[in-house]
Each structure stands twice: as structure tokens, then as C-alpha cells.
PDB file of C-alpha atoms in Angstrom:
ATOM      1  CA  MET A  25      18.333   6.040   6.940  1.00 98.00           C
ATOM      2  CA  ILE A  26      15.840   6.903   4.145  1.00 99.00           C
ATOM      3  CA  LEU A  27      16.490   5.858   0.605  1.00 99.00           C
ATOM      4  CA  LEU A  28      15.558   8.359  -2.142  1.00 98.00           C
ATOM      5  CA  ASP A  29      14.327   7.252  -5.522  1.00 98.00           C
ATOM      6  CA  THR A  30      16.278   8.880  -8.382  1.00 97.00           C
ATOM      7  CA  HIS A  31      13.576  11.507  -9.208  1.00 96.00           C
ATOM      8  CA  ILE A  32      13.175  12.452  -5.581  1.00 97.00           C
ATOM      9  CA  TRP A  33      16.938  12.927  -5.178  1.00 96.00           C
ATOM     10  CA  LEU A  34      17.064  15.038  -8.299  1.00 94.00           C
ATOM     11  CA  ARG A  35      14.166  17.260  -7.190  1.00 94.00           C
ATOM     12  CA  TRP A  36      15.641  17.602  -3.732  1.00 94.00           C
ATOM     13  CA  VAL A  37      19.101  18.712  -4.785  1.00 91.00           C
ATOM     14  CA  ALA A  38      17.905  20.670  -7.840  1.00 89.00           C
ATOM     15  CA  PRO A  39      14.463  22.084  -6.975  1.00 89.00           C
ATOM     16  CA  ASP A  40      14.200  23.832 -10.381  1.00 87.00           C
ATOM     17  CA  THR A  41      13.640  20.401 -11.902  1.00 87.00           C
ATOM     18  CA  GLY A  42      10.261  20.189 -10.132  1.00 89.00           C
ATOM     19  CA  PRO A  43       8.944  20.770  -6.613  1.00 91.00           C
ATOM     20  CA  LEU A  44       8.586  17.994  -4.042  1.00 95.00           C
ATOM     21  CA  PRO A  45       5.271  17.597  -2.244  1.00 95.00           C
ATOM     22  CA  GLN A  46       5.558  19.368   1.097  1.00 95.00           C
ATOM     23  CA  LYS A  47       5.118  16.200   3.088  1.00 96.00           C
ATOM     24  CA  LEU A  48       7.996  14.532   1.316  1.00 96.00           C
ATOM     25  CA  GLN A  49      10.144  17.651   1.583  1.00 95.00           C
ATOM     26  CA  GLN A  50       9.579  17.721   5.380  1.00 96.00           C
ATOM     27  CA  THR A  51      10.395  14.008   5.734  1.00 97.00           C
ATOM     28  CA  ILE A  52      13.632  14.510   3.882  1.00 96.00           C
ATOM     29  CA  ASP A  53      14.536  17.604   5.846  1.00 94.00           C
ATOM     30  CA  GLU A  54      13.912  15.811   9.118  1.00 96.00           C
ATOM     31  CA  ALA A  55      15.864  12.625   8.212  1.00 96.00           C
ATOM     32  CA  SER A  56      19.047  11.874  10.104  1.00 95.00           C
ATOM     33  CA  ARG A  57      20.544  10.033   7.199  1.00 97.00           C
ATOM     34  CA  LEU A  58      19.733  10.004   3.435  1.00 98.00           C
ATOM     35  CA  ALA A  59      20.910   7.547   0.845  1.00 98.00           C
ATOM     36  CA  VAL A  60      20.553   6.650  -2.797  1.00 98.00           C
ATOM     37  CA  SER A  61      21.413   3.471  -4.645  1.00 98.00           C
ATOM     38  CA  VAL A  62      24.436   3.770  -6.923  1.00 98.00           C
ATOM     39  CA  VAL A  63      21.915   2.740  -9.594  1.00 98.00           C
ATOM     40  CA  SER A  64      20.455   6.255  -9.188  1.00 98.00           C
ATOM     41  CA  CYS A  65      23.836   7.620 -10.182  1.00 96.00           C
ATOM     42  CA  TRP A  66      23.755   5.482 -13.328  1.00 96.00           C
ATOM     43  CA  GLU A  67      20.128   6.344 -14.052  1.00 95.00           C
ATOM     44  CA  LEU A  68      20.818  10.043 -13.778  1.00 94.00           C
ATOM     45  CA  ALA A  69      23.913   9.727 -16.049  1.00 93.00           C
ATOM     46  CA  HIS A  70      21.686   7.910 -18.621  1.00 93.00           C
ATOM     47  CA  LEU A  71      18.971  10.649 -18.426  1.00 92.00           C
ATOM     48  CA  VAL A  72      21.673  13.329 -18.961  1.00 91.00           C
ATOM     49  CA  ARG A  73      23.052  11.400 -21.932  1.00 91.00           C
ATOM     50  CA  MET A  74      19.536  11.067 -23.456  1.00 93.00           C
ATOM     51  CA  GLY A  75      18.975  14.854 -23.035  1.00 91.00           C
ATOM     52  CA  LYS A  76      16.156  14.375 -20.575  1.00 91.00           C
ATOM     53  CA  VAL A  77      17.875  16.112 -17.640  1.00 89.00           C
ATOM     54  CA  ALA A  78      20.373  18.961 -17.736  1.00 87.00           C
ATOM     55  CA  THR A  79      22.644  19.333 -14.651  1.00 86.00           C
ATOM     56  CA  GLY A  80      24.343  22.676 -15.549  1.00 85.00           C
ATOM     57  CA  LEU A  81      27.687  21.078 -14.563  1.00 88.00           C
ATOM     58  CA  PRO A  82      29.774  18.212 -15.949  1.00 92.00           C
ATOM     59  CA  LEU A  83      28.072  15.065 -14.725  1.00 90.00           C
ATOM     60  CA  ASP A  84      30.926  13.918 -12.454  1.00 91.00           C
ATOM     61  CA  ALA A  85      31.009  17.351 -10.716  1.00 93.00           C
ATOM     62  CA  TRP A  86      27.242  17.363 -10.378  1.00 91.00           C
ATOM     63  CA  LEU A  87      27.144  13.794  -8.885  1.00 93.00           C
ATOM     64  CA  GLU A  88      30.003  14.712  -6.480  1.00 93.00           C
ATOM     65  CA  ALA A  89      28.223  17.767  -5.278  1.00 91.00           C
ATOM     66  CA  ALA A  90      24.802  16.122  -5.098  1.00 91.00           C
ATOM     67  CA  LEU A  91      26.304  13.428  -2.828  1.00 94.00           C
ATOM     68  CA  THR A  92      28.778  15.308  -0.722  1.00 92.00           C
ATOM     69  CA  GLU A  93      27.172  18.754  -0.306  1.00 88.00           C
ATOM     70  CA  SER A  94      23.848  17.178   0.645  1.00 87.00           C
ATOM     71  CA  SER A  95      25.453  14.414   2.752  1.00 92.00           C
ATOM     72  CA  VAL A  96      23.626  11.671   0.729  1.00 97.00           C
ATOM     73  CA  HIS A  97      25.279   8.226   0.990  1.00 97.00           C
ATOM     74  CA  ALA A  98      25.532   6.159  -2.189  1.00 97.00           C
ATOM     75  CA  LEU A  99      24.690   2.524  -1.263  1.00 98.00           C
ATOM     76  CA  PRO A 100      26.498  -0.164  -3.363  1.00 98.00           C
ATOM     77  CA  LEU A 101      24.771  -2.641  -5.574  1.00 98.00           C
ATOM     78  CA  THR A 102      25.786  -5.953  -3.935  1.00 98.00           C
ATOM     79  CA  CYS A 103      25.247  -9.460  -5.140  1.00 98.00           C
ATOM     80  CA  ASP A 104      22.506  -9.921  -2.482  1.00 98.00           C
ATOM     81  CA  ILE A 105      20.675  -6.884  -3.756  1.00 99.00           C
ATOM     82  CA  ALA A 106      21.058  -7.973  -7.399  1.00 98.00           C
ATOM     83  CA  ARG A 107      19.687 -11.410  -6.521  1.00 98.00           C
ATOM     84  CA  LEU A 108      16.783  -9.864  -4.632  1.00 98.00           C
ATOM     85  CA  ALA A 109      15.990  -7.582  -7.575  1.00 98.00           C
ATOM     86  CA  ALA A 110      16.037 -10.545  -9.919  1.00 97.00           C
ATOM     87  CA  GLU A 111      13.466 -12.320  -7.679  1.00 97.00           C
ATOM     88  CA  LEU A 112      11.031  -9.423  -7.658  1.00 96.00           C
ATOM     89  CA  PRO A 113       7.943  -9.825  -9.791  1.00 93.00           C
ATOM     90  CA  LEU A 114       8.201  -7.984 -13.095  1.00 91.00           C
ATOM     91  CA  VAL A 115       5.511  -5.544 -12.126  1.00 90.00           C
ATOM     92  CA  HIS A 116       7.886  -2.684 -12.828  1.00 85.00           C
ATOM     93  CA  ARG A 117       9.542  -3.095 -16.226  1.00 87.00           C
ATOM     94  CA  ASP A 118      12.426  -0.776 -15.385  1.00 92.00           C
ATOM     95  CA  PRO A 119      15.322  -2.824 -13.951  1.00 94.00           C
ATOM     96  CA  ALA A 120      16.840   0.264 -12.312  1.00 96.00           C
ATOM     97  CA  ASP A 121      13.688   0.723 -10.305  1.00 97.00           C
ATOM     98  CA  ARG A 122      13.723  -2.920  -9.257  1.00 98.00           C
ATOM     99  CA  PHE A 123      17.354  -2.480  -8.067  1.00 98.00           C
ATOM    100  CA  ILE A 124      16.247   0.531  -5.989  1.00 98.00           C
ATOM    101  CA  ILE A 125      13.281  -1.402  -4.526  1.00 98.00           C
ATOM    102  CA  ALA A 126      15.605  -4.300  -3.724  1.00 98.00           C
ATOM    103  CA  THR A 127      17.989  -1.920  -2.005  1.00 99.00           C
ATOM    104  CA  ALA A 128      15.256  -0.658   0.291  1.00 99.00           C
ATOM    105  CA  LEU A 129      14.128  -4.190   1.048  1.00 99.00           C
ATOM    106  CA  TRP A 130      17.659  -5.432   1.686  1.00 99.00           C
ATOM    107  CA  HIS A 131      18.497  -2.528   4.050  1.00 99.00           C
ATOM    108  CA  ARG A 132      14.960  -2.562   5.514  1.00 98.00           C
ATOM    109  CA  CYS A 133      14.823   1.218   5.131  1.00 98.00           C
ATOM    110  CA  PRO A 134      12.073   3.548   4.066  1.00 99.00           C
ATOM    111  CA  LEU A 135      12.036   4.493   0.418  1.00 99.00           C
ATOM    112  CA  ILE A 136      10.621   7.807  -0.852  1.00 99.00           C
ATOM    113  CA  SER A 137       9.258   7.636  -4.324  1.00 98.00           C
ATOM    114  CA  LEU A 138       6.393   9.127  -6.387  1.00 97.00           C
ATOM    115  CA  ASP A 139       6.451   6.237  -8.803  1.00 96.00           C
ATOM    116  CA  GLY A 140       3.001   4.672  -8.705  1.00 95.00           C
ATOM    117  CA  GLU A 141       4.314   1.304  -9.822  1.00 95.00           C
ATOM    118  CA  PHE A 142       6.127   0.926  -6.498  1.00 96.00           C
ATOM    119  CA  ARG A 143       2.827   0.538  -4.699  1.00 96.00           C
ATOM    120  CA  ARG A 144       2.263  -2.702  -6.601  1.00 95.00           C
ATOM    121  CA  TYR A 145       4.971  -4.432  -4.645  1.00 97.00           C
ATOM    122  CA  PRO A 146       3.256  -5.581  -1.378  1.00 96.00           C
ATOM    123  CA  GLU A 147       6.589  -6.366   0.278  1.00 96.00           C
ATOM    124  CA  LEU A 148       7.574  -2.735  -0.138  1.00 97.00           C
ATOM    125  CA  ALA A 149       4.292  -1.367   1.349  1.00 97.00           C
ATOM    126  CA  PRO A 150       5.600  -0.982   4.988  1.00 98.00           C
ATOM    127  CA  LEU A 151       8.675   0.917   3.729  1.00 98.00           C
ATOM    128  CA  LEU A 152       7.245   3.086   0.977  1.00 98.00           C
ATOM    129  CA  ILE A 153       6.799   6.805   1.586  1.00 98.00           C
ATOM    130  CA  SER A 154       4.851   8.630  -1.121  1.00 95.00           C
ATOM    131  CA  ALA A 155       2.584  11.632  -1.476  1.00 81.00           C
TER     132      ALA A 155
END
């Protein structure tokens, strides 16, 4: 299983929002299972509400299609993941990103992200896939 950061998931299912680097596109295309944290669903809803992202569909329909049509699994935010996120250093100020990092650490699965701040978490280094 490979976990996709929110912006990677968005670019993968809606390429018109910005192209993915070829290496990352190939990694995603070859993955046997893809997942996002449910926090990515919240983060995307927030971006739509703020007018920073347009989905072209009602948000619930877009999320449903982005998950089911692309066979992406939404991983729940559990108490263990929340605790792990709270224990992470505050290197990254965005709590949504700390939840996503904690999800990858908890599941011990690779995480694809282009967020440079993720590299500042040494515990994530063996799992992080970036361009």
C-alpha cells in the first residue's frame, strides 16, 4: 500500500490541477494498492470551501468518484494515529500534514509527497517517496 498526500491524490485524479513528476506517476501507476488518510478528504473539502480548488462537481460526488473510480482506500484517523501525530515534532505547522505523516508511520507504508517539510522528519525518511 502507498499513501498519497492530499496534493498528490488531487493531481493524480485530476491531472488538469497540475502534472505529477513522471517518477511519481509511474510509482502510482505500478502500485497494487493506494490509500489516502481521511484527513485528505477534509483537507480537500477545506480547499474547495476556501476557493483554492475547484472540483467541477459537488464535493461529495467528487470525493466518491476520486475514491471509488480510482480504487483509492480512505484510511481512518484512529486514536493511535492521533496520538502519534501529537507526538511528532512541530516541524510542520499544518496539523493535517502531521496526521498524514502519522498515518504513514502507523501503517509503515510509503508516502508520496512533494511537500519539502516532510523531509525534515527523520522517522519518515525510509518511507517518503518524493521527486
